[in-house]
Amino acid sequence: MSAPEKSSCQVSPTPALRGVLTVPGDKSITHRIALLGALANGETIAQKVLVSDDSRTVLRVLGRLGVEWTLAGDTLYILGRGPQWRAPEGDLDLGNSGTGIRLLAGLLAGQPFTSRLTGDASLSSRPMNRIRDPLTRMGVAVELEGEGGRLPAVIHGGRVSPVEYVLPVASAQVKSCVLLAGLFADGLTTVVEKRPTRDHTERLLQAMGVPVETDGLRVTIRGSGSAGPVLPARSWVVPGDFSAAAFWLTAAACLPGSDIEIRGVGLNPRRTALLGVLRRMGADIEIVPDDNASACETMGTLRVRGGALRGTRVLENEVPDMIDELPLVAMAGARAEGTTVITGAAELRVKESDRIESVATGLRAMGVEVTTQPDGMEISGSSVLRGGGQIDSHGDHRIPMAFSLLALAADGPVTFTDVGCVAKSYPHYWDDLQRLGGSVEHRSGN
Ligand code: S3P
C-alpha cells in the first residue's frame, strides 16, 4: 500500500537489498508528452507514463484548458486540441510541479488569453523570474505577484517574438519554456545554454516534425507564428525514470552484499552522471543497453552490487546531468571512506526544498559531519550512522526517499515524517523498498 498523505513511516536497519524491478515512467518525459500531446492534433497514446500526484496535477490543468484525457493504468490518452486552447476560468493551480508550471508558461505565452498560475507553498517559494525574463524579452507580458519574483504568475499570452536568449542558469525547465514559447514565434528562437541540460523537449519536438537544431550549447527552433504549430499526435512509450532508479543504484552501492537489477531505465546521457560518480566511489555497476529506443531515448538494464565506497568530488560540469541525484551522492558520501565534496550546485537551494539545508539537517540528525557552502556541501564519511531519530521531508519528495537508504545502514530505526510528498514522483516507493528486502512500517498521522 502506498503511504497516505501526511503519514509517517519507520525504516529499520536492513543488511542488504536484493531483487529485480522496474521503476515508474520518467517524470520529465511524462510531463512533456502530456503538454505536447495537448498541443497536437488528434489522439496521443503514451504507455508506461508516470502516474503520480505531479502527473495528475498537470493533466487536471490541461483539462481546464479544454484538453480531454484519460488515464487507464499507466497508459495516457490525450485528445489534443491543436495549438489553440480554451481560456480557463479562474486560476490554474500547478501544485508542486516546477516542470509543469515552467513548461506550461511557455505554451501559454502563445495563447490569445490571460492565465493566472498558482502553486503550493513549495512552488510559491521558488523563483519564477527565470521564466518571466525570457518571456518578457519575447514580448509577452508576465506579472509575478509574489515577492521577489514568485507566484502567482499572470501571463498575458498572444504575440510572441523570436529571441536569442542566453540562459543565466543551467536549467532544462527554462530552456524548454523558451523553446515552447518559440513555437508560436515567427522565425528562429535560440537558447544558449551555460552547460548542456536534459534535452527531452528537443528530442520529442524533433520526433513530432518540428525543426530543432542543436549546435554545441545553442538550441534553435523554427516557430510557426501566432497560429501555432500544427503537430501530429503520435504514440509513445515512456522509459523508466533514471532519477527513480537512482535510489536503488545508490542503495545497492551503499550496502555490501546487495544486488539489484533495474530494467527498462532511460539512459539519456544528460541524466546519468550519477553512474560515473558512483563508479568513481567504487560501486560495481553494469550497464546493458536495450536494442530498442523509447520515446527517442536510449534505455537499458542496470545492475549494481554493493561494496566499500570512497569519497569523491563532484565536478561542476557534472552537476546539471545529475541535478536531482545530488542528495544521493551525499548519502553515498556518508557511507564512504573519506570526504565527499559537492560544488557548483547552488541550484539545489531552489528545488522543492533548499536541498543543501534539508540534506545537511538530515545527515546531522544521523550523526554525520557535514559543512555547507552557498553552492554545495562537504560530507565526512561515517562508519556509524545514528538511528533512533526523525527526519522530516521538508515537503520534498526526494528527501525521505534518499534518507530511507541511509536508514537501512543505521544502528537503529529512523522515523520519516510527512512522507505524502513521495507520491509526487514515486507513489510505490515504500512498496518497492519492501520488495527488495527493506523493513518499512507505515504510521498514520504525523
Ligand atoms: C527538470 C529539470 C530540472 C530537474 C527537475 C525536472 C525538467 O530542473 O531538477 O526535476 O523536467 O526539465 P531545472 O531545469 O530547473 O534544473
CSV table of C-alpha atoms and ligand atoms in Angstrom, one decimal:
chain,number,residue,atom,x,y,z
A,1,MET,CA,0.0,0.0,0.0
A,2,SER,CA,1.3,3.5,-0.8
A,3,ALA,CA,1.8,5.9,2.1
A,4,PRO,CA,-1.3,8.1,2.6
A,5,GLU,CA,-0.8,11.9,2.8
A,6,LYS,CA,0.7,13.4,5.9
A,7,SER,CA,1.7,10.0,7.0
A,8,SER,CA,4.9,8.9,8.5
A,9,CYS,CA,6.9,5.7,8.4
A,10,GLN,CA,9.7,4.0,10.0
A,11,VAL,CA,12.6,2.3,8.3
A,12,SER,CA,14.7,-0.3,10.2
A,13,PRO,CA,18.2,-1.4,9.6
A,14,THR,CA,18.5,-4.0,6.8
A,15,PRO,CA,21.8,-5.6,5.9
A,16,ALA,CA,21.3,-5.8,2.1
A,17,LEU,CA,18.7,-5.3,-0.7
A,18,ARG,CA,18.3,-7.8,-3.5
A,19,GLY,CA,16.0,-8.2,-6.4
A,20,VAL,CA,14.9,-7.2,-9.9
A,21,LEU,CA,12.5,-4.4,-10.5
A,22,THR,CA,11.2,-1.8,-13.0
A,23,VAL,CA,10.7,1.9,-12.0
A,24,PRO,CA,7.9,4.3,-12.8
A,25,GLY,CA,7.9,6.2,-16.1
A,26,ASP,CA,10.2,9.2,-16.4
A,27,LYS,CA,8.6,12.3,-14.9
A,28,SER,CA,10.2,14.9,-17.2
A,29,ILE,CA,9.2,12.9,-20.3
A,30,THR,CA,5.7,12.2,-19.0
A,31,HIS,CA,5.1,16.0,-18.4
A,32,ARG,CA,6.4,16.9,-21.8
A,33,ILE,CA,4.3,14.2,-23.6
A,34,ALA,CA,1.2,15.5,-21.8
A,35,LEU,CA,1.9,19.1,-22.8
A,36,LEU,CA,2.9,18.3,-26.4
A,37,GLY,CA,0.0,15.8,-26.8
A,38,ALA,CA,-2.4,18.6,-25.7
A,39,LEU,CA,-1.0,20.8,-28.4
A,40,ALA,CA,-1.1,18.2,-31.1
A,41,ASN,CA,-4.0,17.4,-33.4
A,42,GLY,CA,-5.6,14.0,-32.7
A,43,GLU,CA,-5.1,11.3,-30.2
A,44,THR,CA,-1.8,10.8,-28.4
A,45,ILE,CA,-1.3,7.4,-26.7
A,46,ALA,CA,1.5,7.2,-24.2
A,47,GLN,CA,2.3,3.9,-22.4
A,48,LYS,CA,4.2,3.5,-19.2
A,49,VAL,CA,3.7,7.1,-18.1
A,50,LEU,CA,4.4,8.2,-14.6
A,51,VAL,CA,1.1,8.0,-12.7
A,52,SER,CA,1.7,10.3,-9.8
A,53,ASP,CA,0.4,13.4,-8.0
A,54,ASP,CA,2.5,15.6,-10.2
A,55,SER,CA,1.2,14.0,-13.4
A,56,ARG,CA,-2.4,14.3,-12.3
A,57,THR,CA,-1.8,18.0,-11.5
A,58,VAL,CA,-0.5,18.7,-15.0
A,59,LEU,CA,-3.3,16.7,-16.6
A,60,ARG,CA,-6.0,18.4,-14.5
A,61,VAL,CA,-4.7,21.8,-15.6
A,62,LEU,CA,-4.7,20.7,-19.2
A,63,GLY,CA,-8.4,19.7,-18.7
A,64,ARG,CA,-9.1,23.2,-17.5
A,65,LEU,CA,-7.6,24.4,-20.8
A,66,GLY,CA,-10.1,22.3,-22.8
A,67,VAL,CA,-7.9,19.2,-23.4
A,68,GLU,CA,-9.6,15.8,-22.9
A,69,TRP,CA,-7.5,13.0,-21.5
A,70,THR,CA,-8.0,9.6,-19.9
A,71,LEU,CA,-5.6,7.5,-17.8
A,72,ALA,CA,-6.1,3.7,-18.0
A,73,GLY,CA,-3.5,2.2,-15.7
A,74,ASP,CA,-0.2,3.7,-16.9
A,75,THR,CA,-1.5,4.4,-20.4
A,76,LEU,CA,-2.4,8.0,-21.1
A,77,TYR,CA,-4.8,9.0,-23.9
A,78,ILE,CA,-4.9,12.7,-24.8
A,79,LEU,CA,-7.2,14.2,-27.3
A,80,GLY,CA,-5.1,17.2,-28.5
A,81,ARG,CA,-6.8,20.5,-29.1
A,82,GLY,CA,-4.3,21.7,-31.6
A,83,PRO,CA,-2.4,24.9,-31.0
A,84,GLN,CA,-5.3,26.9,-29.7
A,85,TRP,CA,-6.5,26.1,-26.2
A,86,ARG,CA,-9.7,27.2,-24.3
A,87,ALA,CA,-9.3,30.2,-22.0
A,88,PRO,CA,-9.6,28.9,-18.4
A,89,GLU,CA,-12.0,30.1,-15.9
A,90,GLY,CA,-10.1,31.0,-12.7
A,91,ASP,CA,-6.5,30.2,-11.6
A,92,LEU,CA,-4.5,27.3,-12.9
A,93,ASP,CA,-3.0,25.5,-9.8
A,94,LEU,CA,0.2,23.7,-10.7
A,95,GLY,CA,0.5,22.3,-7.1
A,96,ASN,CA,4.1,21.2,-6.6
A,97,SER,CA,5.1,20.9,-10.2
A,98,GLY,CA,8.1,23.0,-11.2
A,99,THR,CA,8.5,21.4,-14.5
A,100,GLY,CA,4.7,21.6,-15.2
A,101,ILE,CA,4.5,25.3,-14.4
A,102,ARG,CA,7.6,26.4,-16.3
A,103,LEU,CA,6.9,24.4,-19.4
A,104,LEU,CA,3.2,25.3,-19.5
A,105,ALA,CA,4.1,29.0,-19.1
A,106,GLY,CA,6.0,28.8,-22.4
A,107,LEU,CA,2.9,27.3,-24.2
A,108,LEU,CA,0.5,29.8,-22.5
A,109,ALA,CA,2.7,32.6,-23.8
A,110,GLY,CA,1.4,31.7,-27.3
A,111,GLN,CA,-2.3,31.5,-26.3
A,112,PRO,CA,-4.5,34.5,-27.1
A,113,PHE,CA,-5.7,34.9,-23.5
A,114,THR,CA,-4.5,35.7,-20.0
A,115,SER,CA,-3.8,32.9,-17.5
A,116,ARG,CA,-3.0,33.2,-13.8
A,117,LEU,CA,-0.8,30.4,-12.4
A,118,THR,CA,-0.5,29.4,-8.8
A,119,GLY,CA,1.1,26.6,-6.8
A,120,ASP,CA,1.5,25.1,-3.4
A,121,ALA,CA,3.7,26.6,-0.6
A,122,SER,CA,6.9,24.9,-2.0
A,123,LEU,CA,6.3,26.0,-5.6
A,124,SER,CA,5.3,29.5,-4.4
A,125,SER,CA,8.7,29.8,-2.8
A,126,ARG,CA,10.6,29.0,-6.0
A,127,PRO,CA,12.0,31.6,-8.4
A,128,MET,CA,9.8,32.3,-11.4
A,129,ASN,CA,11.7,35.4,-12.7
A,130,ARG,CA,13.8,32.9,-14.6
A,131,ILE,CA,10.9,32.4,-16.9
A,132,ARG,CA,9.4,35.9,-16.7
A,133,ASP,CA,12.7,37.4,-18.0
A,134,PRO,CA,13.0,35.5,-21.3
A,135,LEU,CA,9.2,35.6,-21.9
A,136,THR,CA,9.3,39.4,-21.5
A,137,ARG,CA,12.2,39.5,-24.0
A,138,MET,CA,9.8,37.6,-26.3
A,139,GLY,CA,7.3,40.4,-26.0
A,140,VAL,CA,5.0,38.5,-23.6
A,141,ALA,CA,3.8,40.5,-20.5
A,142,VAL,CA,4.3,38.4,-17.4
A,143,GLU,CA,3.5,39.7,-13.9
A,144,LEU,CA,4.8,37.9,-10.8
A,145,GLU,CA,2.6,38.9,-7.9
A,146,GLY,CA,4.6,37.2,-5.2
A,147,GLU,CA,7.5,38.9,-3.5
A,148,GLY,CA,10.9,38.6,-5.2
A,149,GLY,CA,9.7,37.1,-8.5
A,150,ARG,CA,7.5,34.4,-7.1
A,151,LEU,CA,4.0,33.1,-7.9
A,152,PRO,CA,1.2,33.8,-8.6
A,153,ALA,CA,2.2,34.5,-12.3
A,154,VAL,CA,-0.1,36.2,-14.7
A,155,ILE,CA,0.7,35.5,-18.3
A,156,HIS,CA,-0.8,37.8,-21.0
A,157,GLY,CA,-0.4,35.4,-23.9
A,158,GLY,CA,-0.7,36.4,-27.6
A,159,ARG,CA,2.1,37.7,-29.7
A,160,VAL,CA,5.4,36.0,-29.2
A,161,SER,CA,8.6,37.4,-30.9
A,162,PRO,CA,11.6,35.2,-31.6
A,163,VAL,CA,14.6,35.7,-29.3
A,164,GLU,CA,18.2,34.7,-28.8
A,165,TYR,CA,18.3,34.0,-25.1
A,166,VAL,CA,21.5,33.3,-23.1
A,167,LEU,CA,20.4,31.2,-20.0
A,168,PRO,CA,21.8,32.7,-16.8
A,169,VAL,CA,21.4,29.3,-15.0
A,170,ALA,CA,21.7,25.8,-16.4
A,171,SER,CA,18.0,24.8,-16.4
A,172,ALA,CA,16.2,22.5,-18.8
A,173,GLN,CA,12.9,23.9,-17.5
A,174,VAL,CA,13.8,27.4,-18.5
A,175,LYS,CA,15.3,26.2,-21.8
A,176,SER,CA,12.1,24.3,-22.5
A,177,CYS,CA,9.9,27.2,-21.6
A,178,VAL,CA,11.6,29.5,-24.2
A,179,LEU,CA,11.6,26.8,-26.9
A,180,LEU,CA,7.9,26.1,-26.4
A,181,ALA,CA,7.1,29.8,-26.5
A,182,GLY,CA,9.3,29.9,-29.6
A,183,LEU,CA,6.8,27.5,-31.3
A,184,PHE,CA,4.4,30.5,-31.5
A,185,ALA,CA,7.0,33.0,-32.8
A,186,ASP,CA,7.6,33.9,-36.4
A,187,GLY,CA,11.1,32.8,-37.1
A,188,LEU,CA,14.0,31.3,-35.2
A,189,THR,CA,14.3,31.2,-31.4
A,190,THR,CA,17.7,30.3,-30.0
A,191,VAL,CA,18.6,29.4,-26.4
A,192,VAL,CA,22.2,29.4,-25.5
A,193,GLU,CA,23.0,27.2,-22.5
A,194,LYS,CA,25.7,27.7,-19.9
A,195,ARG,CA,26.1,23.9,-19.7
A,196,PRO,CA,24.1,21.3,-21.6
A,197,THR,CA,20.9,20.2,-19.7
A,198,ARG,CA,18.4,17.4,-20.3
A,199,ASP,CA,17.2,17.5,-23.9
A,200,HIS,CA,13.9,15.6,-23.8
A,201,THR,CA,11.9,18.6,-25.1
A,202,GLU,CA,14.2,18.8,-28.2
A,203,ARG,CA,14.0,15.1,-28.8
A,204,LEU,CA,10.2,14.9,-28.6
A,205,LEU,CA,9.7,18.0,-30.8
A,206,GLN,CA,12.0,16.6,-33.4
A,207,ALA,CA,10.1,13.4,-33.4
A,208,MET,CA,6.9,15.4,-34.0
A,209,GLY,CA,8.5,17.0,-37.0
A,210,VAL,CA,9.5,20.4,-35.6
A,211,PRO,CA,12.8,21.7,-36.9
A,212,VAL,CA,15.1,21.9,-33.8
A,213,GLU,CA,18.8,22.3,-34.3
A,214,THR,CA,21.5,21.8,-31.6
A,215,ASP,CA,24.9,23.2,-32.2
A,216,GLY,CA,27.1,22.9,-29.1
A,217,LEU,CA,25.4,24.9,-26.5
A,218,ARG,CA,23.0,26.6,-28.9
A,219,VAL,CA,19.5,25.2,-29.5
A,220,THR,CA,17.4,26.7,-32.2
A,221,ILE,CA,13.8,26.1,-33.1
A,222,ARG,CA,11.7,27.4,-36.0
A,223,GLY,CA,8.4,28.8,-34.9
A,224,SER,CA,5.2,28.7,-36.8
A,225,GLY,CA,3.9,32.2,-35.9
A,226,SER,CA,0.9,33.2,-33.8
A,227,ALA,CA,-1.3,30.5,-35.3
A,228,GLY,CA,0.9,28.0,-33.5
A,229,PRO,CA,2.4,24.8,-34.7
A,230,VAL,CA,0.5,22.0,-36.4
A,231,LEU,CA,1.8,18.9,-34.7
A,232,PRO,CA,0.8,15.3,-35.5
A,233,ALA,CA,-0.4,13.3,-32.5
A,234,ARG,CA,1.5,10.0,-32.1
A,235,SER,CA,2.2,7.1,-29.8
A,236,TRP,CA,5.0,6.9,-27.2
A,237,VAL,CA,6.4,4.5,-24.7
A,238,VAL,CA,8.0,6.3,-21.7
A,239,PRO,CA,11.3,4.9,-20.4
A,240,GLY,CA,11.7,4.1,-16.7
A,241,ASP,CA,12.8,7.2,-14.7
A,242,PHE,CA,16.6,7.2,-14.2
A,243,SER,CA,16.0,9.5,-11.2
A,244,ALA,CA,13.8,6.8,-9.6
A,245,ALA,CA,16.3,4.1,-10.5
A,246,ALA,CA,19.0,6.2,-8.9
A,247,PHE,CA,17.6,5.4,-5.4
A,248,TRP,CA,18.2,1.7,-5.9
A,249,LEU,CA,21.5,2.2,-7.5
A,250,THR,CA,22.7,4.2,-4.5
A,251,ALA,CA,21.1,1.8,-2.0
A,252,ALA,CA,22.8,-1.2,-3.5
A,253,ALA,CA,26.1,0.7,-3.8
A,254,CYS,CA,26.0,1.6,-0.1
A,255,LEU,CA,25.0,-1.8,1.3
A,256,PRO,CA,27.6,-4.5,0.8
A,257,GLY,CA,26.0,-7.8,-0.2
A,258,SER,CA,23.2,-6.0,-2.1
A,259,ASP,CA,22.5,-6.9,-5.7
A,260,ILE,CA,19.8,-5.0,-7.6
A,261,GLU,CA,18.8,-5.1,-11.2
A,262,ILE,CA,16.6,-2.5,-12.8
A,263,ARG,CA,15.1,-2.9,-16.2
A,264,GLY,CA,13.9,-0.5,-18.9
A,265,VAL,CA,15.6,2.6,-17.4
A,266,GLY,CA,16.1,5.7,-19.6
A,267,LEU,CA,19.8,6.3,-20.1
A,268,ASN,CA,19.8,9.8,-21.7
A,269,PRO,CA,23.4,10.9,-21.1
A,270,ARG,CA,22.1,14.3,-19.8
A,271,ARG,CA,20.6,12.4,-16.9
A,272,THR,CA,23.0,9.7,-15.9
A,273,ALA,CA,26.1,11.4,-14.5
A,274,LEU,CA,25.4,9.6,-11.2
A,275,LEU,CA,26.7,6.4,-12.8
A,276,GLY,CA,30.1,7.8,-13.3
A,277,VAL,CA,30.2,9.3,-9.8
A,278,LEU,CA,29.2,6.1,-8.1
A,279,ARG,CA,31.7,4.2,-10.1
A,280,ARG,CA,34.4,6.6,-9.0
A,281,MET,CA,33.4,6.0,-5.5
A,282,GLY,CA,34.0,2.2,-6.1
A,283,ALA,CA,30.5,1.0,-7.0
A,284,ASP,CA,30.2,-2.1,-9.1
A,285,ILE,CA,27.7,-1.1,-11.9
A,286,GLU,CA,26.9,-3.0,-15.1
A,287,ILE,CA,25.0,-1.3,-17.9
A,288,VAL,CA,23.4,-3.3,-20.6
A,289,PRO,CA,21.7,-1.1,-23.3
A,290,ASP,CA,18.5,-2.3,-24.8
A,291,ASP,CA,18.3,-2.7,-28.6
A,292,ASN,CA,15.1,-0.5,-28.8
A,293,ALA,CA,14.9,3.2,-28.0
A,294,SER,CA,11.8,4.5,-26.4
A,295,ALA,CA,10.3,8.0,-26.8
A,296,CYS,CA,13.5,8.9,-28.6
A,297,GLU,CA,15.7,7.9,-25.6
A,298,THR,CA,18.1,5.0,-25.1
A,299,MET,CA,17.2,2.6,-22.4
A,300,GLY,CA,18.8,-0.3,-20.7
A,301,THR,CA,19.2,-2.6,-17.7
A,302,LEU,CA,21.3,-1.5,-14.7
A,303,ARG,CA,22.8,-4.0,-12.2
A,304,VAL,CA,24.6,-2.8,-9.1
A,305,ARG,CA,26.3,-4.8,-6.4
A,306,GLY,CA,27.3,-3.3,-3.1
A,307,GLY,CA,30.8,-2.9,-1.7
A,308,ALA,CA,33.1,-0.4,0.0
A,309,LEU,CA,32.9,3.2,-1.2
A,310,ARG,CA,35.4,6.0,-1.1
A,311,GLY,CA,34.7,9.7,-1.1
A,312,THR,CA,34.8,11.8,-4.3
A,313,ARG,CA,34.5,15.3,-5.6
A,314,VAL,CA,31.6,16.1,-7.9
A,315,LEU,CA,32.8,18.3,-10.7
A,316,GLU,CA,30.9,21.4,-11.6
A,317,ASN,CA,30.3,20.2,-15.1
A,318,GLU,CA,28.7,17.0,-13.8
A,319,VAL,CA,26.1,18.9,-11.8
A,320,PRO,CA,23.4,19.5,-14.5
A,321,ASP,CA,23.5,15.9,-15.6
A,322,MET,CA,22.7,14.7,-12.0
A,323,ILE,CA,20.9,17.7,-10.5
A,324,ASP,CA,18.2,15.6,-9.0
A,325,GLU,CA,20.6,12.9,-7.8
A,326,LEU,CA,22.9,15.1,-5.7
A,327,PRO,CA,21.2,14.2,-2.4
A,328,LEU,CA,22.0,10.6,-3.3
A,329,VAL,CA,25.7,11.5,-3.7
A,330,ALA,CA,25.5,12.9,-0.2
A,331,MET,CA,24.0,9.6,1.1
A,332,ALA,CA,26.8,7.6,-0.6
A,333,GLY,CA,29.3,10.1,0.8
A,334,ALA,CA,28.0,9.5,4.3
A,335,ARG,CA,28.8,5.8,3.8
A,336,ALA,CA,32.1,6.3,2.1
A,337,GLU,CA,35.6,6.4,3.5
A,338,GLY,CA,37.0,9.9,3.4
A,339,THR,CA,35.4,13.1,2.3
A,340,THR,CA,32.8,13.8,-0.5
A,341,VAL,CA,32.6,17.3,-1.9
A,342,ILE,CA,29.7,18.8,-4.0
A,343,THR,CA,30.3,22.2,-5.5
A,344,GLY,CA,28.7,24.4,-8.2
A,345,ALA,CA,25.3,23.2,-7.2
A,346,ALA,CA,23.6,26.5,-6.0
A,347,GLU,CA,20.5,25.3,-7.9
A,348,LEU,CA,19.9,22.8,-5.1
A,349,ARG,CA,18.8,25.7,-3.0
A,350,VAL,CA,15.7,26.4,-5.2
A,351,LYS,CA,14.4,22.9,-5.6
A,352,GLU,CA,11.2,21.6,-3.9
A,353,SER,CA,13.1,22.4,-0.7
A,354,ASP,CA,16.5,24.0,-0.1
A,355,ARG,CA,18.2,20.6,-0.7
A,356,ILE,CA,21.6,21.7,0.7
A,357,GLU,CA,19.9,22.5,4.1
A,358,SER,CA,17.4,19.6,4.0
A,359,VAL,CA,20.3,17.1,3.3
A,360,ALA,CA,22.6,18.7,5.9
A,361,THR,CA,19.9,18.7,8.6
A,362,GLY,CA,19.1,15.0,8.0
A,363,LEU,CA,22.8,14.0,7.9
A,364,ARG,CA,23.5,15.8,11.2
A,365,ALA,CA,20.5,14.0,12.8
A,366,MET,CA,22.2,10.7,11.8
A,367,GLY,CA,25.5,11.8,13.3
A,368,VAL,CA,27.3,12.6,10.0
A,369,GLU,CA,29.6,15.6,9.9
A,370,VAL,CA,28.8,18.0,7.1
A,371,THR,CA,29.6,21.6,6.2
A,372,THR,CA,27.6,23.6,3.8
A,373,GLN,CA,28.5,26.3,1.3
A,374,PRO,CA,26.2,28.5,-0.8
A,375,ASP,CA,26.7,26.1,-3.7
A,376,GLY,CA,27.4,22.8,-2.1
A,377,MET,CA,28.5,20.7,0.8
A,378,GLU,CA,31.3,18.6,2.2
A,379,ILE,CA,30.4,15.3,3.9
A,380,SER,CA,32.7,13.3,6.1
A,381,GLY,CA,32.1,9.6,5.7
A,382,SER,CA,31.0,7.9,8.9
A,383,SER,CA,31.3,4.3,9.9
A,384,VAL,CA,28.4,4.6,12.3
A,385,LEU,CA,25.1,6.1,11.3
A,386,ARG,CA,22.9,7.1,14.2
A,387,GLY,CA,19.3,5.7,14.2
A,388,GLY,CA,16.6,6.4,16.6
A,389,GLY,CA,15.9,9.8,15.3
A,390,GLN,CA,13.4,11.5,13.0
A,391,ILE,CA,13.8,13.0,9.5
A,392,ASP,CA,11.3,15.4,8.1
A,393,SER,CA,10.6,15.5,4.4
A,394,HIS,CA,10.6,19.4,4.2
A,395,GLY,CA,7.7,18.7,1.7
A,396,ASP,CA,10.3,17.5,-0.8
A,397,HIS,CA,9.8,14.0,-2.3
A,398,ARG,CA,13.5,13.3,-2.8
A,399,ILE,CA,14.5,13.8,0.8
A,400,PRO,CA,12.7,10.9,2.6
A,401,MET,CA,13.5,8.6,-0.3
A,402,ALA,CA,17.2,9.5,-0.1
A,403,PHE,CA,17.4,9.2,3.6
A,404,SER,CA,15.5,5.9,3.8
A,405,LEU,CA,18.5,4.4,2.1
A,406,LEU,CA,20.8,5.6,4.8
A,407,ALA,CA,18.4,4.4,7.4
A,408,LEU,CA,18.9,0.9,6.2
A,409,ALA,CA,22.5,1.2,7.3
A,410,ALA,CA,21.9,3.0,10.6
A,411,ASP,CA,22.3,1.5,14.1
A,412,GLY,CA,18.5,1.7,14.8
A,413,PRO,CA,15.2,2.6,13.2
A,414,VAL,CA,14.6,6.0,11.7
A,415,THR,CA,11.2,7.7,11.5
A,416,PHE,CA,10.2,9.7,8.5
A,417,THR,CA,7.6,12.4,8.9
A,418,ASP,CA,5.2,13.9,6.3
A,419,VAL,CA,6.1,11.4,3.6
A,420,GLY,CA,3.0,12.0,1.4
A,421,CYS,CA,5.2,14.1,-0.9
A,422,VAL,CA,6.8,10.9,-2.2
A,423,ALA,CA,3.7,10.3,-4.3
A,424,LYS,CA,4.8,13.3,-6.4
A,425,SER,CA,7.3,11.1,-8.4
A,426,TYR,CA,7.3,7.6,-7.0
A,427,PRO,CA,3.9,6.5,-5.4
A,428,HIS,CA,5.0,2.9,-4.8
A,429,TYR,CA,8.4,3.7,-3.4
A,430,TRP,CA,7.9,2.2,0.0
A,431,ASP,CA,6.4,-1.0,-1.6
A,432,ASP,CA,9.5,-1.3,-3.8
A,433,LEU,CA,11.8,-0.8,-0.8
A,434,GLN,CA,10.0,-3.6,1.0
A,435,ARG,CA,10.0,-5.8,-2.1
A,436,LEU,CA,13.8,-5.5,-2.2
A,437,GLY,CA,14.0,-6.6,1.5
A,438,GLY,CA,13.8,-3.3,3.3
A,439,SER,CA,11.9,-3.1,6.6
A,440,VAL,CA,9.3,-0.4,6.4
A,441,GLU,CA,6.4,0.2,8.8
A,442,HIS,CA,3.7,2.8,7.9
A,443,ARG,CA,2.1,5.0,10.5
A,444,SER,CA,-0.9,7.3,10.1
A,445,GLY,CA,-0.8,10.9,11.3
A,446,ASN,CA,2.4,12.8,11.7
B,1,S3P,C1,13.5,19.1,-15.0
B,1,S3P,C2,14.7,19.8,-14.9
B,1,S3P,C3,15.4,20.0,-13.7
B,1,S3P,C4,15.1,19.0,-12.6
B,1,S3P,C5,13.6,18.8,-12.5
B,1,S3P,C6,13.0,18.3,-13.8
B,1,S3P,C7,12.8,19.0,-16.3
B,1,S3P,O1,15.2,21.3,-13.2
B,1,S3P,O2,15.6,19.4,-11.4
B,1,S3P,O3,13.3,17.8,-11.5
B,1,S3P,O4,11.9,18.1,-16.4
B,1,S3P,O5,13.1,19.8,-17.2
B,1,S3P,P1,16.0,22.6,-13.7
B,1,S3P,O6,15.9,22.5,-15.2
B,1,S3P,O7,15.3,23.8,-13.2
B,1,S3P,O8,17.3,22.4,-13.2
